[in-house]
XYZ file of C-alpha atoms in Angstrom:
655
model
C 131.576 82.313 59.800
C 132.057 78.752 60.914
C 134.101 79.950 63.885
C 131.170 82.044 65.161
C 128.704 79.182 64.804
C 131.027 76.748 66.584
C 131.787 79.310 69.295
C 128.064 79.874 69.893
C 127.434 76.121 70.080
C 130.164 75.909 72.719
C 128.475 78.749 74.628
C 125.209 76.832 74.655
C 126.872 73.650 75.866
C 128.573 75.571 78.681
C 125.375 77.431 79.637
C 126.849 80.801 78.681
C 125.474 83.993 77.158
C 127.654 86.848 75.930
C 127.580 90.515 75.005
C 128.791 91.865 71.667
C 129.255 95.643 71.581
C 129.231 97.184 68.102
C 130.675 100.709 68.212
C 130.483 102.845 65.085
C 128.095 104.414 62.596
C 124.493 103.263 62.552
C 124.780 101.765 59.050
C 127.920 99.830 59.968
C 126.367 98.488 63.191
C 123.255 97.341 61.342
C 125.321 95.606 58.659
C 127.373 93.652 61.202
C 124.213 92.741 63.090
C 122.601 91.465 59.888
C 125.665 89.315 59.197
C 125.462 87.712 62.666
C 121.712 87.175 62.338
C 122.263 85.377 59.041
C 124.771 83.019 60.621
C 122.957 82.344 63.897
C 119.279 81.282 63.918
C 117.178 82.635 66.777
C 114.442 85.053 67.833
C 116.659 88.143 67.504
C 114.319 90.332 69.502
C 115.193 94.007 68.921
C 114.667 96.935 71.313
C 115.709 100.577 71.107
C 115.932 103.575 73.449
C 112.199 104.307 73.229
C 111.093 100.748 74.015
C 110.033 99.436 77.398
C 110.870 95.852 78.295
C 108.157 95.466 80.946
C 106.103 93.263 78.612
C 109.067 90.865 78.316
C 109.021 89.791 81.962
C 108.582 86.037 82.273
C 109.459 85.294 78.625
C 112.511 83.606 77.041
C 114.331 84.293 73.767
C 117.416 83.253 71.825
C 119.572 86.242 70.806
C 118.582 89.913 70.993
C 119.671 93.329 69.731
C 119.613 96.583 71.675
C 120.086 99.676 69.497
C 121.651 102.344 71.724
C 122.775 104.801 69.053
C 120.302 107.364 70.408
C 120.641 106.497 74.087
C 120.306 103.742 76.691
C 117.208 102.842 78.690
C 119.054 101.006 81.457
C 116.013 99.152 82.812
C 115.065 97.878 79.352
C 118.623 96.758 78.608
C 118.870 94.889 81.913
C 115.457 93.266 81.501
C 116.229 92.257 77.915
C 119.426 90.532 79.014
C 117.440 88.570 81.592
C 115.174 87.023 78.949
C 117.967 85.313 76.978
C 118.566 81.569 77.083
C 121.950 79.875 77.280
C 123.774 80.083 73.966
C 122.458 83.595 73.244
C 124.208 86.764 72.128
C 123.081 90.221 73.203
C 124.251 92.676 70.538
C 124.380 96.297 71.719
C 124.839 98.971 69.042
C 126.450 102.224 70.253
C 128.074 105.328 68.719
C 131.782 105.525 67.906
C 133.780 104.719 71.050
C 135.647 108.037 71.317
C 132.511 110.166 70.728
C 130.108 108.050 72.761
C 130.488 109.860 76.094
C 129.819 113.239 74.453
C 126.823 112.090 72.384
C 123.425 113.384 73.616
C 121.458 110.510 75.149
C 117.754 110.461 74.273
C 116.930 108.533 77.437
C 118.066 111.525 79.500
C 114.737 113.205 78.668
C 113.111 110.791 81.150
C 115.209 111.828 84.118
C 116.601 115.348 83.757
C 114.802 118.657 83.667
C 115.717 120.015 80.229
C 113.733 119.720 77.015
C 116.684 118.474 74.955
C 118.849 115.361 75.452
C 122.163 115.805 77.244
C 125.413 113.822 77.039
C 125.885 111.379 79.920
C 129.668 111.030 80.253
C 129.739 109.623 83.792
C 127.470 106.670 83.003
C 129.139 105.998 79.636
C 132.622 106.026 81.207
C 131.351 103.635 83.890
C 129.857 101.408 81.185
C 133.020 101.480 79.069
C 135.125 100.610 82.101
C 132.925 97.599 82.942
C 133.101 96.363 79.346
C 136.859 96.788 78.973
C 137.600 95.042 82.263
C 135.656 91.919 81.230
C 137.627 89.614 78.931
C 134.456 87.748 77.922
C 132.841 90.842 76.350
C 133.405 91.216 72.598
C 134.048 94.873 71.686
C 134.067 95.454 67.924
C 134.831 98.986 66.760
C 134.269 100.195 63.210
C 137.494 100.004 61.231
C 138.936 97.230 63.389
C 138.783 93.449 63.198
C 136.443 91.385 65.377
C 138.274 89.005 67.684
C 136.354 86.381 69.623
C 137.749 85.548 73.069
C 138.983 82.138 74.095
C 136.257 79.506 73.626
C 134.222 78.482 76.665
C 135.505 75.511 78.653
C 134.252 72.153 77.423
C 131.869 71.681 80.325
C 128.495 70.073 79.808
C 125.806 72.299 81.325
C 122.623 70.492 82.294
C 119.390 72.465 82.447
C 117.985 70.275 85.177
C 115.951 71.396 88.139
C 118.320 72.103 90.968
C 118.178 70.385 94.326
C 117.337 73.765 95.820
C 114.325 74.157 93.531
C 113.082 70.655 94.310
C 113.513 71.228 98.043
C 111.391 74.380 97.872
C 108.744 72.588 95.815
C 108.568 69.846 98.453
C 108.221 72.523 101.142
C 105.393 74.265 99.288
C 103.518 71.034 98.607
C 103.304 70.486 102.361
C 102.820 74.152 103.244
C 100.198 75.148 105.812
C 98.114 78.283 105.150
C 100.238 81.427 105.012
C 102.133 83.833 102.782
C 105.222 82.605 100.930
C 107.619 85.009 99.208
C 110.074 83.615 96.656
C 112.724 86.130 95.561
C 115.718 85.629 93.309
C 117.704 87.187 90.524
C 116.475 86.772 86.959
C 116.635 83.280 85.425
C 116.616 81.252 88.656
C 113.404 79.379 87.905
C 110.911 81.255 90.085
C 108.106 81.090 87.528
C 108.955 77.490 86.675
C 108.695 76.536 90.345
C 105.287 78.218 90.630
C 104.136 76.346 87.526
C 105.346 73.033 88.933
C 103.431 73.719 92.141
C 100.244 74.305 90.132
C 100.823 71.116 88.139
C 101.322 68.827 91.135
C 98.899 70.397 93.626
C 95.832 68.165 94.110
C 93.453 71.133 94.277
C 93.240 74.384 92.325
C 95.920 77.061 91.999
C 94.925 80.467 90.608
C 97.538 82.600 88.834
C 97.694 86.382 88.573
C 100.403 88.669 87.185
C 100.815 92.188 85.750
C 100.165 90.789 82.257
C 99.150 87.346 81.046
C 101.934 87.408 78.457
C 104.474 87.476 81.295
C 103.237 84.103 82.614
C 104.363 82.035 79.621
C 107.007 80.133 81.582
C 104.650 79.495 84.493
C 101.923 78.326 82.099
C 104.348 75.988 80.332
C 105.172 74.180 83.580
C 101.600 74.286 84.927
C 100.122 72.694 81.823
C 96.398 72.020 82.102
C 96.418 73.279 85.690
C 97.078 76.860 84.510
C 94.232 79.221 85.450
C 94.726 82.996 85.143
C 92.916 86.162 86.260
C 94.216 89.711 85.869
C 94.862 91.452 89.230
C 92.209 94.158 88.810
C 89.552 91.672 87.663
C 90.439 89.302 90.508
C 90.252 92.042 93.123
C 86.929 93.288 91.739
C 85.485 89.768 91.948
C 86.710 89.382 95.524
C 85.231 92.724 96.572
C 81.880 91.636 95.112
C 81.920 88.496 97.274
C 82.754 86.295 94.267
C 86.090 84.990 95.517
C 87.349 82.226 93.176
C 87.796 78.844 94.807
C 91.536 78.171 95.029
C 93.918 76.560 97.502
C 96.771 78.775 96.272
C 96.967 82.241 94.745
C 100.196 82.367 92.708
C 101.300 85.965 92.038
C 104.021 86.008 89.382
C 106.221 89.111 88.908
C 104.599 90.414 92.097
C 106.790 93.502 92.527
C 105.330 94.970 89.325
C 101.821 95.038 90.883
C 100.845 98.035 93.079
C 101.389 97.259 96.745
C 97.864 98.249 97.891
C 96.391 95.792 95.385
C 98.614 93.015 96.722
C 97.719 93.858 100.308
C 94.018 93.578 99.500
C 94.341 90.290 97.609
C 96.206 88.597 100.463
C 93.145 88.669 102.688
C 91.023 86.561 100.342
C 93.209 83.443 99.999
C 94.549 81.005 102.571
C 97.842 80.379 100.762
C 99.620 82.979 98.624
C 102.916 82.545 96.777
C 104.619 85.729 95.592
C 107.436 85.350 93.079
C 109.580 88.304 92.093
C 113.079 89.384 91.222
C 114.865 91.763 93.577
C 116.692 93.602 90.814
C 115.343 97.090 90.295
C 114.144 96.886 86.689
C 111.011 94.995 87.729
C 108.500 97.046 89.664
C 109.748 98.135 93.059
C 112.704 95.749 93.147
C 114.201 95.229 96.596
C 111.467 97.326 98.121
C 109.196 94.315 97.797
C 111.188 92.804 100.642
C 111.931 96.104 102.378
C 108.399 97.421 102.532
C 105.729 94.956 101.481
C 106.947 91.779 103.171
C 107.191 93.622 106.475
C 103.404 94.141 106.353
C 102.553 90.457 105.892
C 101.429 88.198 108.699
C 102.594 84.587 108.794
C 105.198 85.088 106.059
C 107.899 82.661 104.912
C 110.795 84.049 102.858
C 112.466 81.777 100.297
C 115.099 82.298 97.632
C 116.687 80.577 94.638
C 120.384 81.076 93.914
C 121.239 78.646 91.116
C 120.378 79.879 87.598
C 118.167 77.626 85.476
C 118.057 79.540 82.183
C 121.857 79.650 81.942
C 124.869 78.308 83.776
C 126.673 79.548 86.861
C 129.135 82.394 86.185
C 127.395 83.397 82.940
C 129.487 86.182 81.304
C 126.431 88.265 80.329
C 124.911 88.131 83.798
C 128.253 89.072 85.348
C 128.889 92.142 83.192
C 125.265 93.367 83.393
C 125.401 93.059 87.171
C 128.497 95.255 87.258
C 127.041 97.832 84.875
C 123.745 98.115 86.774
C 125.363 97.787 90.242
C 123.014 94.932 91.135
C 125.267 93.478 93.844
C 124.197 93.990 97.444
C 126.649 96.044 99.522
C 128.831 93.911 101.757
C 127.445 93.813 105.313
C 129.671 95.750 107.688
C 130.052 95.140 111.416
C 129.312 98.019 113.765
C 132.298 100.218 113.147
C 133.757 103.632 113.867
C 132.720 106.604 111.751
C 135.842 108.337 110.443
C 134.651 111.296 108.368
C 132.024 112.735 106.028
C 132.516 114.434 102.683
C 130.776 115.908 99.669
C 130.799 113.597 96.639
C 131.284 114.877 93.083
C 131.686 113.573 89.549
C 135.408 113.374 90.306
C 134.706 110.565 92.792
C 132.775 108.057 90.616
C 133.625 105.020 92.752
C 132.165 106.724 95.825
C 129.032 107.731 93.895
C 128.537 104.114 92.832
C 128.989 102.987 96.440
C 126.360 105.518 97.500
C 123.966 104.217 94.830
C 124.547 100.657 96.036
C 123.673 101.696 99.585
C 120.561 103.571 98.431
C 119.402 100.561 96.400
C 119.563 98.342 99.461
C 117.523 100.809 101.514
C 114.899 102.324 99.179
C 112.073 100.477 97.485
C 111.965 102.786 94.455
C 115.628 102.836 93.465
C 116.212 101.473 89.946
C 118.736 101.738 87.088
C 116.989 104.945 86.017
C 118.140 106.439 89.317
C 121.683 105.296 88.571
C 121.592 107.274 85.343
C 120.146 110.330 87.094
C 122.614 110.137 89.968
C 125.645 109.986 87.681
C 124.741 112.618 85.086
C 121.764 114.846 85.907
C 122.648 118.501 86.596
C 121.649 120.348 89.769
C 122.456 117.649 92.330
C 124.488 117.407 95.514
C 125.689 114.379 97.462
C 127.148 113.917 100.907
C 128.363 110.667 102.450
C 129.550 109.368 105.800
C 132.552 107.049 105.766
C 133.995 104.323 107.956
C 137.476 104.242 106.508
C 136.967 103.811 102.760
C 133.419 102.446 103.084
C 130.334 104.598 102.456
C 128.047 103.837 105.405
C 125.501 106.638 105.028
C 124.592 109.179 102.410
C 122.145 111.801 101.249
C 121.213 112.787 97.696
C 119.832 116.299 97.160
C 118.255 117.917 94.099
C 118.158 121.677 93.524
C 114.663 123.098 93.046
C 112.802 126.394 92.838
C 114.025 129.771 91.680
C 111.192 130.123 89.138
C 110.264 133.661 88.119
C 107.074 135.009 89.665
C 104.941 134.817 86.512
C 105.914 131.214 85.765
C 105.200 130.292 89.393
C 101.730 131.841 89.079
C 101.139 129.890 85.858
C 102.137 126.696 87.664
C 99.716 127.607 90.469
C 96.900 128.136 87.943
C 97.606 124.831 86.221
C 98.615 126.404 82.900
C 102.264 125.352 83.012
C 104.137 122.257 84.212
C 107.865 122.779 83.595
C 109.982 119.657 84.089
C 111.490 118.943 87.486
C 110.951 120.811 90.762
C 108.895 118.004 92.318
C 108.151 119.579 95.706
C 108.363 123.229 94.645
C 105.853 122.710 91.822
C 103.548 120.539 93.898
C 103.371 123.128 96.657
C 102.482 125.726 94.030
C 100.060 123.654 91.937
C 98.393 121.475 94.576
C 99.156 123.312 97.784
C 98.268 126.710 96.353
C 101.550 128.403 97.273
C 103.296 129.854 94.189
C 105.888 131.487 96.466
C 107.291 128.017 97.165
C 108.359 127.748 93.523
C 110.086 131.145 93.515
C 112.210 130.422 96.595
C 115.399 128.406 96.203
C 115.346 124.954 97.768
C 117.073 121.594 97.908
C 114.986 118.423 97.978
C 116.210 115.329 99.812
C 115.759 112.726 97.070
C 117.224 109.811 99.055
C 118.851 109.280 102.427
C 120.165 105.977 103.771
C 122.266 104.547 106.591
C 123.803 101.066 106.594
C 121.719 98.746 108.848
C 124.363 98.228 111.563
C 124.620 101.982 112.174
C 120.952 102.933 112.163
C 119.336 104.656 115.155
C 122.621 106.304 116.087
C 121.614 109.794 114.926
C 123.695 109.592 111.732
C 120.776 110.535 109.474
C 120.048 113.641 111.546
C 123.721 114.579 111.481
C 123.705 114.319 107.685
C 120.741 116.700 107.476
C 122.499 119.124 109.844
C 125.608 119.041 107.639
C 123.528 119.606 104.522
C 121.768 122.511 106.217
C 125.066 124.124 107.189
C 126.247 123.935 103.576
C 122.948 125.181 102.153
C 122.158 128.134 104.425
C 124.182 130.590 102.332
C 122.140 130.178 99.142
C 118.996 128.131 99.898
C 115.669 129.189 101.440
C 114.519 125.758 102.567
C 115.183 122.030 102.451
C 112.312 119.788 101.365
C 111.399 116.124 101.237
C 108.631 114.043 99.666
C 107.936 110.625 101.215
C 105.330 107.943 101.730
C 103.829 108.827 105.111
C 104.380 106.460 107.993
C 104.533 107.587 111.601
C 108.109 106.300 111.941
C 109.301 108.253 108.896
C 107.494 111.380 109.996
C 109.056 111.132 113.459
C 112.490 111.134 111.775
C 111.791 114.201 109.646
C 110.165 115.962 112.598
C 113.302 115.311 114.663
C 115.319 116.856 111.813
C 113.308 120.074 112.112
C 110.947 119.639 109.158
C 107.353 120.892 109.092
C 104.627 118.961 107.281
C 103.057 121.146 104.583
C 101.218 118.768 102.247
C 99.462 115.407 102.503
C 98.050 113.580 99.478
C 94.418 112.566 99.257
C 95.073 109.113 97.746
C 97.417 106.323 98.755
C 100.294 105.886 96.302
C 100.169 102.769 94.134
C 103.885 102.106 94.605
C 104.052 102.333 98.399
C 100.511 102.037 99.699
C 101.128 105.210 101.726
C 99.817 108.745 101.515
C 102.258 111.084 99.795
C 103.605 113.660 102.238
C 105.776 116.743 101.781
C 107.696 118.602 104.461
C 110.102 121.523 104.489
C 112.800 122.849 106.801
C 112.852 126.645 106.451
C 116.252 128.359 106.544
C 115.322 131.996 105.803
C 112.705 134.406 107.133
C 110.726 134.186 103.906
C 110.659 130.402 104.134
C 109.714 130.457 107.840
C 106.726 132.705 107.094
C 105.673 130.542 104.152
C 105.994 127.335 106.191
C 103.758 128.737 108.915
C 101.048 129.690 106.410
C 101.288 126.343 104.607
C 101.061 124.369 107.841
C 97.992 126.300 108.977
C 96.379 125.857 105.567
C 97.075 122.120 105.679
C 95.386 121.794 109.062
C 92.323 123.609 107.735
C 92.204 121.392 104.653
C 92.491 118.239 106.747
C 89.639 119.426 108.914
C 87.538 120.242 105.862
C 87.904 116.928 104.061
C 88.120 114.626 107.094
C 91.365 113.044 105.930
C 91.505 109.457 107.202
C 95.171 109.652 108.131
C 94.713 112.956 109.926
C 91.849 111.580 111.969
C 93.842 108.460 112.869
C 97.299 109.743 113.764
C 97.795 113.386 112.826
C 100.183 114.931 115.390
C 98.145 118.130 115.707
C 94.453 118.991 115.632
C 92.920 119.564 112.188
C 90.998 122.819 111.942
C 87.806 123.426 110.011
C 87.268 127.066 109.105
C 84.114 128.307 107.388
C 85.479 131.841 106.952
C 85.728 133.104 103.382
C 88.760 135.328 102.858
C 90.799 136.824 100.017
C 92.975 133.727 99.734
C 89.832 131.621 99.357
C 88.677 133.786 96.445
C 92.037 133.383 94.754
C 92.113 129.609 95.276
C 88.569 129.020 94.051
C 89.063 131.287 91.039
C 92.032 129.114 90.119
C 89.729 126.096 90.136
C 86.716 127.753 88.495
C 88.437 129.679 85.698
C 91.859 128.019 85.399
C 93.142 124.439 85.749
C 93.709 123.955 89.486
C 92.585 120.522 90.792
C 89.586 120.214 93.094
C 91.744 118.444 95.701
C 93.726 121.664 96.164
C 90.664 123.789 97.058
C 88.617 121.504 99.298
C 88.667 123.789 102.364
C 87.531 126.996 100.572
C 84.976 125.007 98.568
C 83.499 123.641 101.797
C 83.293 127.202 103.119
C 81.580 128.311 99.901
C 79.072 125.456 100.096
C 78.212 126.450 103.670
C 77.377 129.988 102.527
C 75.764 129.338 99.141
C 72.006 128.907 98.739
C 72.404 127.303 95.299
C 71.784 123.583 94.816
C 75.277 122.795 93.430
C 74.505 119.045 93.271
C 77.872 118.000 91.853
C 80.018 119.898 94.354
C 77.817 118.871 97.279
C 77.644 115.297 96.030
C 81.417 115.122 95.773
C 82.441 116.882 98.990
C 79.472 116.486 101.334
C 78.004 113.124 100.311
C 81.193 111.413 99.111
C 79.587 110.129 95.904
C 81.890 108.405 93.438
C 82.707 109.643 89.953
C 80.721 106.764 88.452
C 77.610 107.560 90.496
C 77.750 111.290 89.739
C 78.269 110.700 86.019
C 75.354 108.260 85.916
C 72.942 110.534 87.792
C 73.843 113.643 85.779
C 74.405 111.947 82.401
C 78.049 112.935 82.112
C 80.545 111.077 79.922
C 83.376 110.334 82.304
C 85.777 112.120 84.602
C 86.649 114.952 82.197
C 83.034 116.058 81.697
C 82.458 115.800 85.445
C 85.428 118.071 86.153
C 84.163 120.628 83.635
C 80.734 120.558 85.271
C 82.275 120.972 88.744
C 84.208 124.019 87.526
C 80.981 125.441 86.070
C 79.183 125.007 89.400
C 82.057 126.773 91.173
C 81.798 129.681 88.717
C 78.051 129.994 89.307
C 78.480 129.873 93.089
C 81.164 132.574 93.103
C 79.181 134.837 90.770
C 76.054 134.367 92.859
C 77.935 135.140 96.064
C 79.628 138.336 94.821
C 79.522 139.122 91.099
C 82.027 141.986 91.318
C 84.634 139.953 93.200
C 84.060 137.004 90.894
C 84.699 139.131 87.808
C 87.896 140.558 89.333
C 89.346 137.141 90.174
C 88.249 135.640 86.860
C 90.208 138.331 85.013
C 93.170 137.843 87.349
C 93.602 134.111 86.799
C 92.866 134.264 83.074
C 95.546 136.940 82.649
C 98.128 134.320 83.666
C 97.678 132.285 80.480
């Protein structure tokens, strides 16, 4: 295949990479792939549906294969494409073209609520459309001939450091103490720039990253100046007053590191450089700018536009950007709202516009969400328009409706059916199985274009959703990272806070909060009970957030009632977590004359798992939990043996 070899050489000279789609039987696709691999030397890295590409961040390869016969992991496919050098082919193997949209996709098990894969026609039709509209993509179907497109233009591409990169390096070499955030799309030379800074800096630069393997490019440019510590080891050293001496802390692939860890590290170093892509397959994507950078003091934002690993207008980058909807929505001037409407699968262009808006506004949105949005069952969408433009939107997911026995099993910790994020959490962690039996709709995402924010559009969207839902839904729900500003919005929309997590989330650095807006009498009664229970729990465990800014007074009740028996029995004889029964356990400890050293050490003295395990010779968290359950059983039996036996039989009957 001399033509293929010459064509690929021309691609390399022009700084191009291309996509070859093989559509047909698995054996045929593998045979054609083997033929290309024989003709073209390279790494030929191969990934499939089950593989994650997170370990590939910061590495470079020549040629790759993605086997998508069983499904497509969109994040892995996008990340794999970003590792390829100029002159590379990305071969994607897929089922027969006509059957592809109706073929069950194994990746759907990650993002829909069934136990079997489902076809994903909306995403596949979107993907096929993007491929067919791009003349530089090679589509080769089984039974047809392979036709290469017109050869690349005879332009000499130089892989030289751009003026922009050199200008930023000059700026960093003279930088005063502060925080510097370098964001760019994949392949722009972020890691290379950080490595060059380490190489030319007269003092010491310390590097950290999610994995050392992802710093290969940075290490190559840093040379002998490369010095690495893993984030957890670095933070542990800093907390033990053993802060490494360094003029710069260079954090590569920063968005893939939990935000609380980053926030802690910042305080130990005078100069910090964060490098990260803003495309959603790496960590929190654009949320790194949206959420984390807003918390930094003395921050300088920088960006790189010109690709270094390939040339401008690379065909592979272009088509992958269209498939994954990586482009930022066009900024709109303040404009007149014209109408709002429900979006369905029959309006795919509007759904993609909604996804684009959500990506620009939410730190967690990624290609996995694109797949879920387009094809998962049990969803509803509503958008606000200014002419043809989507300027606001809400994404809702149907939850609840579990039968009473299953809801009780969820409460006891025996069952965890897929989906039902808020409904299950309120049952399992909040102790309210009724929440899982009622029908609800969870607000998964809501966003308004920046120029129209603080005009009441978000509240109007919730009102419209409520009007549509009142006929067949008991309550609306939302789960969010608690900030006072966000809570003020949901409070203004009529929501009541019913759950607050005990630990800050790794992704957001915030406490997880859940709120509901009851629409029926049953939901109103449940919301009142849940809110009262939450206040008692916050009073019992002295929640830091509640003490700092809780909008109502936490209550601490030492009464021991029927509901307390039920809750504690679920912990003692079933699988309920200790965090869900803190208030009744505190009441039990106040009444019990038993020593109960583990329960008292955990809840009254605040001793850590490590300390408790050491003092009581327990082998880790699992043994500690078993011992805590045993102490709870003893305390309940000592308090009232007859009641304890009744509730033990009750919760064990749910298995």
